[in-house]
Coordinates of C-alpha atoms and ligand atoms in Angstrom, one line a residue:
M736 CA 188.3 88.7 165.2
K737 CA 190.2 85.9 163.5
D738 CA 190.4 85.4 159.8
I739 CA 187.7 83.3 158.3
E740 CA 188.8 79.6 158.2
L741 CA 187.3 76.6 156.5
D742 CA 184.7 75.1 158.7
P743 CA 183.0 71.7 157.9
E744 CA 179.7 73.3 158.9
T745 CA 180.1 76.3 156.6
E746 CA 178.7 76.2 153.1
S747 CA 181.2 76.5 150.3
T748 CA 181.0 76.1 146.5
Y749 CA 181.4 72.7 144.9
E750 CA 181.6 71.9 141.2
C751 CA 180.8 68.6 139.6
F752 CA 183.7 66.9 137.9
N753 CA 181.3 65.4 135.3
C754 CA 178.8 68.0 134.2
G755 CA 180.1 71.2 135.8
T756 CA 177.0 71.8 138.0
V757 CA 177.9 74.2 140.8
V758 CA 176.2 73.9 144.2
R759 CA 176.6 75.6 147.5
A760 CA 176.6 73.1 150.4
S761 CA 178.5 72.1 153.5
A762 CA 179.6 68.7 152.3
P763 CA 177.9 67.4 149.1
N764 CA 178.3 63.6 148.6
A765 CA 177.5 63.7 144.9
C766 CA 176.3 65.9 142.2
P767 CA 172.5 66.4 142.5
D768 CA 172.2 66.4 138.8
C769 CA 174.3 63.4 137.6
G770 CA 175.5 61.8 140.8
A771 CA 179.2 62.3 140.1
E772 CA 181.9 63.4 142.5
M773 CA 182.0 67.0 143.6
R774 CA 185.1 69.1 144.2
N775 CA 185.5 72.1 146.3
R776 CA 186.2 75.2 144.3
H777 CA 187.8 77.0 147.3
T778 CA 186.0 80.1 146.4
P779 CA 186.7 82.8 149.0
I780 CA 183.7 84.2 150.7
E781 CA 183.9 87.9 151.6
Ligands
ZN1849 ZN1 177.1 66.5 137.7

């Protein structure tokens, strides 16, 4: 088994720059709440 790597098809946690909304998605284009840019929180998944 290899270590878990970031995969574009794997969901990860993203946080909104503007309002702080956190979502789990594979690649969110924008915050579902306010439409601002999302950033990957790089939360490790165990
Ligand atoms: Zn937002």
